[in-house]
XYZ file of C-alpha atoms in Angstrom:
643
model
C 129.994 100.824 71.952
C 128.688 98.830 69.289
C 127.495 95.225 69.103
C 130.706 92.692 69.409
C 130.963 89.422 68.002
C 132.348 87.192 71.116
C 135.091 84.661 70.351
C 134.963 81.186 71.563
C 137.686 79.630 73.484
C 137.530 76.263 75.246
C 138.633 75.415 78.902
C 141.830 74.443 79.615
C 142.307 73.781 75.896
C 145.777 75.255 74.502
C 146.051 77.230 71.814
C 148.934 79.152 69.679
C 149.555 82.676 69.994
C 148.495 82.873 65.933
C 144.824 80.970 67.036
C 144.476 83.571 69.809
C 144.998 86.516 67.395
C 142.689 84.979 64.721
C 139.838 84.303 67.245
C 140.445 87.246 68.352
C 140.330 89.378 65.471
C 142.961 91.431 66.359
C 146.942 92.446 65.173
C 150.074 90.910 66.160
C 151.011 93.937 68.437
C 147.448 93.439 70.280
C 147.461 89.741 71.071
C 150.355 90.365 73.259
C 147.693 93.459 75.121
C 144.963 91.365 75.665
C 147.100 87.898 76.739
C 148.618 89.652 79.353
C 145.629 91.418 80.628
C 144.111 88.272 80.924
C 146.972 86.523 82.695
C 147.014 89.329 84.967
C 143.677 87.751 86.612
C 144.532 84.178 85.851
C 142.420 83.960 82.754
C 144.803 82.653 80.854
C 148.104 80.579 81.738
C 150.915 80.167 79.185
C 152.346 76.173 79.578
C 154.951 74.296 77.610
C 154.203 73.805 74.325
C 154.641 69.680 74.595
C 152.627 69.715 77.565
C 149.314 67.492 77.723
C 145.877 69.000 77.529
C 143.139 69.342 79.873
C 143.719 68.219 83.596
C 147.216 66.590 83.098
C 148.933 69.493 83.230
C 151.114 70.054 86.394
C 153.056 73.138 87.997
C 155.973 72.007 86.085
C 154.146 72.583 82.643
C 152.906 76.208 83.899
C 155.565 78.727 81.995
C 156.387 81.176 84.188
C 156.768 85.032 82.284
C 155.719 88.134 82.776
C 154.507 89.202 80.121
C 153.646 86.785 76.932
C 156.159 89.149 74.898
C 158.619 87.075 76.789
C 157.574 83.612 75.741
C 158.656 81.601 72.544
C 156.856 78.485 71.279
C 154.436 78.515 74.183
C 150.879 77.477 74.508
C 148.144 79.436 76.452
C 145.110 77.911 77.971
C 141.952 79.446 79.500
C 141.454 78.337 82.664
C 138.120 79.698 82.810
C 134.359 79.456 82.341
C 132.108 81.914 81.496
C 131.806 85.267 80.004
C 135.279 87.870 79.798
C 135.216 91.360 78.211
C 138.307 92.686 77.683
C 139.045 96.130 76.548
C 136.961 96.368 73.547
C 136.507 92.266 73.283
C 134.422 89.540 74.341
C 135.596 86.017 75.022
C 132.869 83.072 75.397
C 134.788 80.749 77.420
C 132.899 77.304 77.452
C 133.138 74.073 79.600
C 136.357 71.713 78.818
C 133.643 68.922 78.557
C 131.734 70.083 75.613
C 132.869 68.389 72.455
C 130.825 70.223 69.912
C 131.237 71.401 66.841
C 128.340 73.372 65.921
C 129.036 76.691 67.120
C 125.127 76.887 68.731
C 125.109 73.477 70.560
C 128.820 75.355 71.775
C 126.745 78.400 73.024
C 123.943 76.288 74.739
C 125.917 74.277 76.949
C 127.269 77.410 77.760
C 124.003 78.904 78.938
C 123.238 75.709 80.863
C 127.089 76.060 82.364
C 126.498 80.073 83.485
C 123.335 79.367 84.724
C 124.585 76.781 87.122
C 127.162 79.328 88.149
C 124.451 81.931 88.858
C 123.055 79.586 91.133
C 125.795 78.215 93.149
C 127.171 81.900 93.138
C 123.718 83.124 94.697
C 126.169 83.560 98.028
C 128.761 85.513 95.903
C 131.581 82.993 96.426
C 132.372 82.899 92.925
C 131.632 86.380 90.706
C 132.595 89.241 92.513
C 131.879 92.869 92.292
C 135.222 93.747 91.811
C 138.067 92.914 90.223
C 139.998 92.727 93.216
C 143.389 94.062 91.961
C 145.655 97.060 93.710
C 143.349 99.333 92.022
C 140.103 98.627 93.052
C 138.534 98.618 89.923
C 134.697 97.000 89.218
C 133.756 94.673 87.820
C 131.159 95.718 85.262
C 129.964 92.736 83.947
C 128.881 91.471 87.113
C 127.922 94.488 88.584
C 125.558 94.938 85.826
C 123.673 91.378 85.947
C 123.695 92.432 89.267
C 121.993 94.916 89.420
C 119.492 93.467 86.710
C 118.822 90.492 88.412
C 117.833 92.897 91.387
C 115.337 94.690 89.558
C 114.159 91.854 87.810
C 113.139 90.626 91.288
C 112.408 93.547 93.174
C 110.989 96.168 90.518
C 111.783 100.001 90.709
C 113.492 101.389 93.806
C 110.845 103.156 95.426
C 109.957 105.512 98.088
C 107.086 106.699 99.561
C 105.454 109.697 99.327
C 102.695 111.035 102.258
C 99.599 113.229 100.608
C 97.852 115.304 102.985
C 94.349 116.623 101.980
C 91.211 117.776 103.218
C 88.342 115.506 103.600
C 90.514 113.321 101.463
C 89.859 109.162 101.397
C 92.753 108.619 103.282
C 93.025 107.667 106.950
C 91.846 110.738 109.380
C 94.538 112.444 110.904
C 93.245 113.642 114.182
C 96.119 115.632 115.359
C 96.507 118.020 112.396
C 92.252 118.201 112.332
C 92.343 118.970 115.659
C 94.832 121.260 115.701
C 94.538 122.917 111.657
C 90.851 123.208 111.417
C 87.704 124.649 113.390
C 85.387 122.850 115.508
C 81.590 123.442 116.048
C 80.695 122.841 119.657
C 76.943 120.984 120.645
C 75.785 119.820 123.150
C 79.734 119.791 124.916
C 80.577 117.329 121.836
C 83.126 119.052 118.794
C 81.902 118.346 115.760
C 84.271 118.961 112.553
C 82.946 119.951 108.969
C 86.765 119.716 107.772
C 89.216 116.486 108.153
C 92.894 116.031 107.847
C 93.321 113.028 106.003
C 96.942 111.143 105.316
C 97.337 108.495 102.469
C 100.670 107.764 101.142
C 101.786 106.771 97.188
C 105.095 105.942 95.105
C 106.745 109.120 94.077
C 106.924 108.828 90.654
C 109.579 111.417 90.425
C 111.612 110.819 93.159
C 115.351 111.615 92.691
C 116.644 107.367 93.278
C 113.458 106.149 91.810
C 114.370 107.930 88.488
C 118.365 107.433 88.718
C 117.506 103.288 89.553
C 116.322 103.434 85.785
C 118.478 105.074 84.646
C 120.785 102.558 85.298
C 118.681 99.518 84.837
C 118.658 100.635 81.178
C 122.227 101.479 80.628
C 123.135 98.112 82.481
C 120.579 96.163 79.864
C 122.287 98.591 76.856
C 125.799 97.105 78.232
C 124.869 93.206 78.038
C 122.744 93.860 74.416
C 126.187 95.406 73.305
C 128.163 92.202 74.671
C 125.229 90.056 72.967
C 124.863 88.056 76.258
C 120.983 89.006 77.653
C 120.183 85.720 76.194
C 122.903 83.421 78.408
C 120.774 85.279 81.534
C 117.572 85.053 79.956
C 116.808 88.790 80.613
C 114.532 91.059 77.993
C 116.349 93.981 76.999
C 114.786 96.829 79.583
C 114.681 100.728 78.670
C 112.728 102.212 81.671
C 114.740 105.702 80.858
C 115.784 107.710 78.479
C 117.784 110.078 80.695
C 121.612 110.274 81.013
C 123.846 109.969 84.562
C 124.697 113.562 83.635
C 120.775 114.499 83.714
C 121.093 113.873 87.530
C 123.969 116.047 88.427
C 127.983 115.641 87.941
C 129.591 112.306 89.969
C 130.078 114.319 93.409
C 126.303 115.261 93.453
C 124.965 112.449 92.638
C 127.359 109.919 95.266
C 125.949 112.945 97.822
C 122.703 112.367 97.089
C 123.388 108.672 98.007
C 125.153 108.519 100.891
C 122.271 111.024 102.231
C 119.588 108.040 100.733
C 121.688 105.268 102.518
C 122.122 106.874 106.044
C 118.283 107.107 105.827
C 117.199 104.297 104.514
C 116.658 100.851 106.937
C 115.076 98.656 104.507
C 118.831 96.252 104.236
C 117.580 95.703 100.950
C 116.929 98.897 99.761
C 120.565 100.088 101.536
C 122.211 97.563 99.629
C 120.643 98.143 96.151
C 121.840 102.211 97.033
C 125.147 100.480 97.712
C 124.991 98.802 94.680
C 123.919 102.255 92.231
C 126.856 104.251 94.347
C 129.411 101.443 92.898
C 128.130 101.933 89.679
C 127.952 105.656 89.696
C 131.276 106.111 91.304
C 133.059 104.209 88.592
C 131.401 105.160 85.420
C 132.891 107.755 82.978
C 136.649 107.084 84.533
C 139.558 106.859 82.116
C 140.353 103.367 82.709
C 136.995 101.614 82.016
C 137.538 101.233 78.392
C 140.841 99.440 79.026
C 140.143 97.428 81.877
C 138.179 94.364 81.844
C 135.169 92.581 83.486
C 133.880 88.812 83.697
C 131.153 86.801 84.783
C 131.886 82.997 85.418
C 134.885 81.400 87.300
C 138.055 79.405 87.503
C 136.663 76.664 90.049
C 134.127 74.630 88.094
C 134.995 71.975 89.894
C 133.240 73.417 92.949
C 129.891 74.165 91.099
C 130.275 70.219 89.934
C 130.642 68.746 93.145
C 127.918 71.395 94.496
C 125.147 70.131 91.850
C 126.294 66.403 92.193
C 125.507 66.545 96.122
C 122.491 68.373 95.636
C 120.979 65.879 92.826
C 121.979 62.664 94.751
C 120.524 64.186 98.147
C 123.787 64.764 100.065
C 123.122 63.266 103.545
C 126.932 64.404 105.230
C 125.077 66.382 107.944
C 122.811 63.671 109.173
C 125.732 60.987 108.748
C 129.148 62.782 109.674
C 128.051 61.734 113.590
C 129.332 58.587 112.779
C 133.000 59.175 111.340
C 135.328 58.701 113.934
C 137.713 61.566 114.534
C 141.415 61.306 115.404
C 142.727 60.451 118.971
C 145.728 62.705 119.479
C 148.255 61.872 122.423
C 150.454 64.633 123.499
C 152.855 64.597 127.030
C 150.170 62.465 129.028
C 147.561 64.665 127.309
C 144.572 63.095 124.830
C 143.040 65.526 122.192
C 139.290 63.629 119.804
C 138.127 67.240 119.130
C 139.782 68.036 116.259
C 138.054 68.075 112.515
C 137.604 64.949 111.168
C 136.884 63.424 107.331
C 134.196 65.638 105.065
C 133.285 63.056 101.968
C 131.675 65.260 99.233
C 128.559 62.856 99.087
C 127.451 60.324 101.451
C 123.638 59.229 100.750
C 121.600 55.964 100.844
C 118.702 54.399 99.306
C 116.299 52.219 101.452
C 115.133 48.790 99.425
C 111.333 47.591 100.443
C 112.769 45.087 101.996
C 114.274 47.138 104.769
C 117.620 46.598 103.153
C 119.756 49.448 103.019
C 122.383 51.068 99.889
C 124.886 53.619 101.024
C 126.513 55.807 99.002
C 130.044 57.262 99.217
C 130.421 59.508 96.143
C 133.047 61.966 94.913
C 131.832 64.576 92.040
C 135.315 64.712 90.211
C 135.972 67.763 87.227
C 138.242 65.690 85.267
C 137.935 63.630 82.097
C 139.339 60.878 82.310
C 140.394 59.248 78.553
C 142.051 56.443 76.748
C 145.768 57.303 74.768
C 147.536 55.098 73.194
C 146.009 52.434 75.477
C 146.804 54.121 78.544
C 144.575 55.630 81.200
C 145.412 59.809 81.760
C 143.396 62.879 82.821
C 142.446 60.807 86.149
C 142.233 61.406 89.471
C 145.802 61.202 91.381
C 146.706 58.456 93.503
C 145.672 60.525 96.690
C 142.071 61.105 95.907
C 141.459 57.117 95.323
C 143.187 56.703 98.873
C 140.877 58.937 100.023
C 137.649 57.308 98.625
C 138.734 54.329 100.098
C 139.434 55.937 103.883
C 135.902 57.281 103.713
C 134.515 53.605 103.230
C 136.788 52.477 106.290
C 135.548 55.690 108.498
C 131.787 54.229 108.158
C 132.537 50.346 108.632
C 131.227 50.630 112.439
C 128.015 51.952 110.941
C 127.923 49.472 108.253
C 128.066 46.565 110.913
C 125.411 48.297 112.696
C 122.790 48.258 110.065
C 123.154 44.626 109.326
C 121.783 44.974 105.908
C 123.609 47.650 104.418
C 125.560 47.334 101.076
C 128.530 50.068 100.018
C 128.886 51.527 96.499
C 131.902 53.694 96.351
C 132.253 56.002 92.841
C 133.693 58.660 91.200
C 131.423 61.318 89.028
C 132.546 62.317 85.627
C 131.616 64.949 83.444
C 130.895 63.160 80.472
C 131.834 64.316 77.187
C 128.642 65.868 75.700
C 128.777 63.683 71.929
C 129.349 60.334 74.186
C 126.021 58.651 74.881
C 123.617 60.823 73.876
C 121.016 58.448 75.215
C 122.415 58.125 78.942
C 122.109 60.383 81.466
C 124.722 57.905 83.548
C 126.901 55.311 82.781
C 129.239 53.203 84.753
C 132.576 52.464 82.563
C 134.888 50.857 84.982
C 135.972 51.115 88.307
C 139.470 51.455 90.488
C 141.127 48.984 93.022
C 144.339 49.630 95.031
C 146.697 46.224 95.365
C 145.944 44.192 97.972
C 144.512 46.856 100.423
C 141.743 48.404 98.542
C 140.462 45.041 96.080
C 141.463 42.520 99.004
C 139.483 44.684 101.551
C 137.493 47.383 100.135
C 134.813 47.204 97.226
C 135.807 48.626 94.052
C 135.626 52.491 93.629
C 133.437 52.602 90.414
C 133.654 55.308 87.606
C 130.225 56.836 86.745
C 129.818 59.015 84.275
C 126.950 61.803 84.148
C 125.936 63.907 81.003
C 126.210 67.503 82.736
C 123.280 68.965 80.973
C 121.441 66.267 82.807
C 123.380 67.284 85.845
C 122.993 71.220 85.450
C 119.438 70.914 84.909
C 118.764 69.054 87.803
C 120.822 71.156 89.950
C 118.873 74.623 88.774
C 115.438 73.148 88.868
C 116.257 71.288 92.709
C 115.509 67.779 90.944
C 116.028 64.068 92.763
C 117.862 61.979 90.725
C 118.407 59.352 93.137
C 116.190 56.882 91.099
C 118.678 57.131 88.490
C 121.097 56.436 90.136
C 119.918 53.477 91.424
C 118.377 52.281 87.751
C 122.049 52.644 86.891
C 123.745 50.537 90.031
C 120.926 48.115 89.836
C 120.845 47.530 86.143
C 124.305 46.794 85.831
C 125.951 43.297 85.656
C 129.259 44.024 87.683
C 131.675 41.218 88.117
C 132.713 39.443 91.159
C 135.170 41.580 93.139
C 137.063 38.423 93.665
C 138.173 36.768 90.861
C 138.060 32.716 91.418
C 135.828 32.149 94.450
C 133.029 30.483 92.395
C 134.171 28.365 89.661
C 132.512 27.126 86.159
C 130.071 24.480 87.729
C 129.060 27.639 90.811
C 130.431 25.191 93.362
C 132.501 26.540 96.069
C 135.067 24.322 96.682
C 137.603 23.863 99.959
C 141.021 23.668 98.858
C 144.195 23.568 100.724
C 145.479 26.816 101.223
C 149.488 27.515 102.919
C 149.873 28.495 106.477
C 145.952 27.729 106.858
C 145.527 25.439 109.981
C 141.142 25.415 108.930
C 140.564 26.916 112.271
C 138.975 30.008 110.281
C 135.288 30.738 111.214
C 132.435 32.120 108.883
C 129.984 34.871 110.661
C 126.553 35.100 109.423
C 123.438 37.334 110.196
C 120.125 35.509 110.691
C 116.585 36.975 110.487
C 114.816 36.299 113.501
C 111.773 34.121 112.064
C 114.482 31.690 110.586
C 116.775 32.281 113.730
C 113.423 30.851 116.385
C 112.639 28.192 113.851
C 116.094 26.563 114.187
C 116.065 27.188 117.897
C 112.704 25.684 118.342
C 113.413 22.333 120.118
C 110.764 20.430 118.557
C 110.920 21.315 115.071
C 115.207 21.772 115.427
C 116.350 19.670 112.305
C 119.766 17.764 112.253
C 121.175 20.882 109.951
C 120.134 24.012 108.784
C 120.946 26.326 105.737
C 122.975 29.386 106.356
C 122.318 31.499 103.048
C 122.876 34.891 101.763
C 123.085 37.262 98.265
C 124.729 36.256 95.558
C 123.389 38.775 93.116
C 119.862 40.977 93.515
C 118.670 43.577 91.419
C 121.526 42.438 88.649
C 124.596 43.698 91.921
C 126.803 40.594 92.048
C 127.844 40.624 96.125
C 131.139 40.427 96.967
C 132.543 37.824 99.176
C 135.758 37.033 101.301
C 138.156 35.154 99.287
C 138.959 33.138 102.894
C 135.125 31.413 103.346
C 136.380 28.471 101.156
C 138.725 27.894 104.497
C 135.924 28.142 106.458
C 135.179 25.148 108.528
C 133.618 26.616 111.522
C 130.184 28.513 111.881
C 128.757 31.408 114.159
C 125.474 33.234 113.531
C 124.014 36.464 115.253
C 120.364 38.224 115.140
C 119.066 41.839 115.471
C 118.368 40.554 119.292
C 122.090 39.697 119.938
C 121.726 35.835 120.077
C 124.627 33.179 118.956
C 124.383 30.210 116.996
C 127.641 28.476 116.502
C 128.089 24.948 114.457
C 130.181 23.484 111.848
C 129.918 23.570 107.800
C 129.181 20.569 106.522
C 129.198 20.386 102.881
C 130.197 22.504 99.981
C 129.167 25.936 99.337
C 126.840 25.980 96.775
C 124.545 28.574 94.605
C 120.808 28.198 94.389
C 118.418 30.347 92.794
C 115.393 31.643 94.687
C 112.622 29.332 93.996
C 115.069 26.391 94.306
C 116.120 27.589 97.752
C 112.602 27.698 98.840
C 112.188 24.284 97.933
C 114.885 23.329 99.823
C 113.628 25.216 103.173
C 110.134 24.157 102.930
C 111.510 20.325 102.817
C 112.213 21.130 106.506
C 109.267 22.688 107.427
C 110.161 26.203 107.011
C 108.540 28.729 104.915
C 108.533 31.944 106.514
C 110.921 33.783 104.682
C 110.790 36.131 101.448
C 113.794 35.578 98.878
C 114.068 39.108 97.444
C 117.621 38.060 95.829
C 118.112 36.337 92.350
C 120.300 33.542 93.771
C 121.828 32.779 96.957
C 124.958 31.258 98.003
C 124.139 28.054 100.724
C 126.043 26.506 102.977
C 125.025 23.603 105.134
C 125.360 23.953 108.901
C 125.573 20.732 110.991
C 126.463 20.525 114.730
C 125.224 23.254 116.391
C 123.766 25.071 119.045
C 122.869 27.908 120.957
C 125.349 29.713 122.859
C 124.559 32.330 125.198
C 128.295 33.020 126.104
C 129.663 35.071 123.026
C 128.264 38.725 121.988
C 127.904 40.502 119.360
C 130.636 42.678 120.267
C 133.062 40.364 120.736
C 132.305 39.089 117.248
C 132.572 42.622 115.654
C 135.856 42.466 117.294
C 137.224 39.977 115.734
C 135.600 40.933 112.478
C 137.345 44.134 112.401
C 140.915 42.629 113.201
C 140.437 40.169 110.088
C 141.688 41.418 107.059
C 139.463 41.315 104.351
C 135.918 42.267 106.101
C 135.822 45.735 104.699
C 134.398 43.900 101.418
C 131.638 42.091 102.684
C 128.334 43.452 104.202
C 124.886 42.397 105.783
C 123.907 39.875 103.069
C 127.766 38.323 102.965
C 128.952 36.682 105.811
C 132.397 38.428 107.115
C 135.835 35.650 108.385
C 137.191 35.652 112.098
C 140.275 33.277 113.356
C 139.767 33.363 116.701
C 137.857 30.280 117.387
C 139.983 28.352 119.149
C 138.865 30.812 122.175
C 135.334 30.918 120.733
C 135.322 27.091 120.122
């Protein structure tokens, strides 16, 4: 086999039966061949010619043939990445993200794409061994970087060969001097001029040892041929010059091996033999040069979401304790045991000021684009619902942290000529009517370079940091449109079927909390205060606390403070709310936050009869709480039995 020139086809692209051929390099008559050998193991799909690119194509788009002889005015597309040779071709088929023209920049986000395969197929969930059809043929490609890959780590199959000799440097074996040689007898003691020494060495010319190489080189001659030792970064290895015939015909040699493996109980060493029997078993047959072998896979979407939870420290296993799981009721009968949610990435990021960030991500292998001023290759309708349950499932550990703050995304590939200089960028975000942006923070649409993201992933990197450079740099706008207007004065208006009977509940540190309590010191009205925007995140906040006429606060140690809001809402920056509190006598706090929102809390006192349960209660049963967190205040309207 000589040297081929591999063609380049793009994921999930479509092309014409005439690009095929020309890419190809081959006749009219041989298209046809290799399409439907391809299609055979869901290489290739044929869909309607008007159908949309990429991920917008549906079940109803798929053309269903049997054979691409069959099919007029189709398109195919490669659902595929990776590395296909078929019959005496090779296809390059490279990520649906890269948007390159130059033909090398092409080939190196290749690499960087079959590399990150290689890893998350170190379990063999992806690239198999064999092709997997009726007729159990291999899979030569693979089994060949497997077996490299082996010996790369491992060396030279090896066994061990024991020298006996006489007064040798090995260890003394006492039995065979003892029994093989003479003894001279003094004084009762045996004394022996001659020892039995053992020592023990690799036989250079064992049988496997020499047969391993054989096919180490002939594996490296294989991937030189398909011009892909590069995409592995392997050196081209020629341990041997000897041919499988030089060891016998096929029967002798598979003997030989199944002798080897029934005495052999290094597992390693039994499943390299496995590995050689494979290889030796299915060499030379009739059908090699007409079948067809691959490394890479169909389900890129798996190795995406794999590296994205890897990168951004995937915390589901410490964390999944707290999703609830479903109650079922059957006949009298309750059931809580069965499976509940599994979010692809739930992580968070503690602030120094004990503050805490919680992630719920989603890696996503779509690409999302702008036609004709509409929105298409997004997620479907089910997957935002879904985002948005997992942010429901963790709002009892939410409450429990007090200061913790949700950020909800989807991640992107990005295209790889967008950006250059980002690694992540945020470029909008999703909301569902009035149950996900009335109740639940926006589901924001990152977007990551995947070089940045394949790197990572095969070098075990953190990137953590930037994703919180990214979250923390960015200026996002209120979730709630109209609760601050122009002059950042919040102010009551009248509001149908409102009877102002609706309560604002706050969270107080403790120092602040024992200040107020303090008898002496207790002014005639305190400031209740919390984040408007820190680190450049703009807090949400209920649309409802402009109703708000009634106040209840809570600590870490479970006491109430209840009193009424006197005044406006208002928004102070950091220095100017200090000034404020230290005109009371109080200056024990640190303002972390750029600006605060204040509100003015007259009438009150401390009441020993409500708990904090009874509030999160309440808080749960009122709509709209799902938005707010530690450093918002959250709406009840039960306070006529509070009050």
């Amino acid at each position: 086999m000589t040297e081929v020139k591999p063609s380049l086809f793009q994921e999930l692209k479509r092309y014409s039966l005439n690009e095929i051929r020309d890419r190809l390099g081959c006749t009219p008559e041989n298209v046809k061949a290799y399409i439907n050998t391809l299609r055979k193991y869901g290489i290739v799909k044929i869909v309607k010619k008007d159908s949309l690119d990429f991920a917008d194509l549906t079940n109803d788009d798929l053309v269903i043939a049997d054979s691409a002889e069959e099919v007029s005015g189709a398109s195919y597309k490669f659902d595929f990445v990776g590395i296909v040779a078929v019959k005496d071709k090779v296809v390059f088929c490279y990520p649906k993200y890269t948007t390159y023209s130059d033909k090398e920049k092409i080939l190196e986000e290749l690499k960087l794409a079959i590399k990150a395969i290689r890893k998350y197929d170190s379990k063999g969930e992806l690239v198999h061994l064999h092709n997997r059809d009726d007729n159990g043929e291999y899979n030569k490609l693979a089994l060949s970087l497997h077996i490299l890959q082996d010996y790369f780590e491992n060396g030279v199959y090896t066994n061990i060969q024991e020298i006996i000799e006489t007064n040798g440097d090995g260890e003394i074996d006492w039995d065979r001097t003892i029994n093989e040689t003479f003894a001279y007898i003094k004084d009762n003691r045996p004394y022996y001029l001659e020892l039995k020494t053992r020592s023990s060495q690799n036989d250079d010319f064992d049988y496997f040892k020499r047969l391993h190489e054989c096919i180490v080189t002939q594996c490296s001659k294989y991937l030189k041929e398909l011009t892909i030792l590069d995409f592995f970064d392997m050196p081209e290895v020629l341990l041997s010059e000897l041919d499988l015939k030089d060891f016998g015909d096929t029967d002798y040699i598979l003997y030989r091996l199944e002798r080897e493996i029934a005495n052999q109980y290094i597992t390693r060493k039994q499943n390299l033999l496995k590995t050689l029997y494979t290889f030796v078993a299915t060499s030379g047959t009739s059908s090699q040069e007409n079948s067809y072998s691959l490394y890479g896979t169909n389900c890129m979407n798996l190795v995406w979401e794999k590296a994205c939870g890897q990168i951004f420290g995937n915390e589901y296993e410490a964390l999944k304790k707290h999703i609830p799981k479903p109650l079922w009721e059957l006949d009298g009968e309750t059931d809580n045991k069965a499976d509940t949610l599994i979010p692809d990435i739930v992580t968070r990021h503690t602030y120094s000021d004990g503050s805490e960030l919680f992630y719920i991500l989603d890696g996503k292998y779509y690409l999302p684009r702008i036609t004709n001023n509409k929105i298409s290759g997004n997620p479907g309708v089910q997957d935002v619902v879904k985002q948005f349950v997992y942010h429901k499932a963790f709002l009892d550990y939410i409450f429990s942290q007090y200061h913790c703050t949700v950020f909800n995304a989807f991640l992107f590939p990005m295209l790889s000529d967008l950006y250059e200089t980002e690694n992540i960028k945020l470029r909008g975000h999703v909301t569902m009517m009035d149950w996900g942006v009335e109740t639940l923070v926006p589901l924001y649409l990152l977007f990551l370079r995947p070089s940045f993201v394949w790197n990572a992933y095969i070098k075990g990197k953190s990137c953590k940091d930037e994703l919180n450079k990214v979250r923390s740099e960015v200026q996002f706008q209120d979730v709630f449109s109209g609760i601050l207007d122009t002059s950042q004065t919040l102010q009551r208006k009248s509001k149908e079927n409102v009877d102002n009977q609706l309560t604002m509940v706050g969270y107080l540190k403790q120092p602040y909390f024992d200040f107020i309590a303090d008898a002496l010191l207790k002014p005639e009205s305190f400031l209740f205060y919390f984040y408007r925007t820190k680190d450049g995140f703009k807090y949400p906040i209920h649309p409802d606390l402009k109703h708000c006429q009634k106040f209840i606060g809570y600590t870490d140690d479970g006491r109430i403070i209840r009193g009424d809001i006197s005044k406006n809402i208002s928004v102070m920056d950091a220095e100017k709310l200090k000034v404020e509190l230290g005109k009371v006598g109080f200056s024990g706090s640190a303002h972390s936050a750029e600006d605060y929102i204040v509100v003015e809390i007259c009438n009150y006192k401390i009441d020993d009869s409500i708990s904090v349960s009874e509030l999160k209660e309440s808080i749960n049963a009122y709509k709209g709480n799902d938005a707010t967190n530690a450093h918002s205040p959250k709406v009840i309207d039960v306070i006529n039995y509070f009050f």
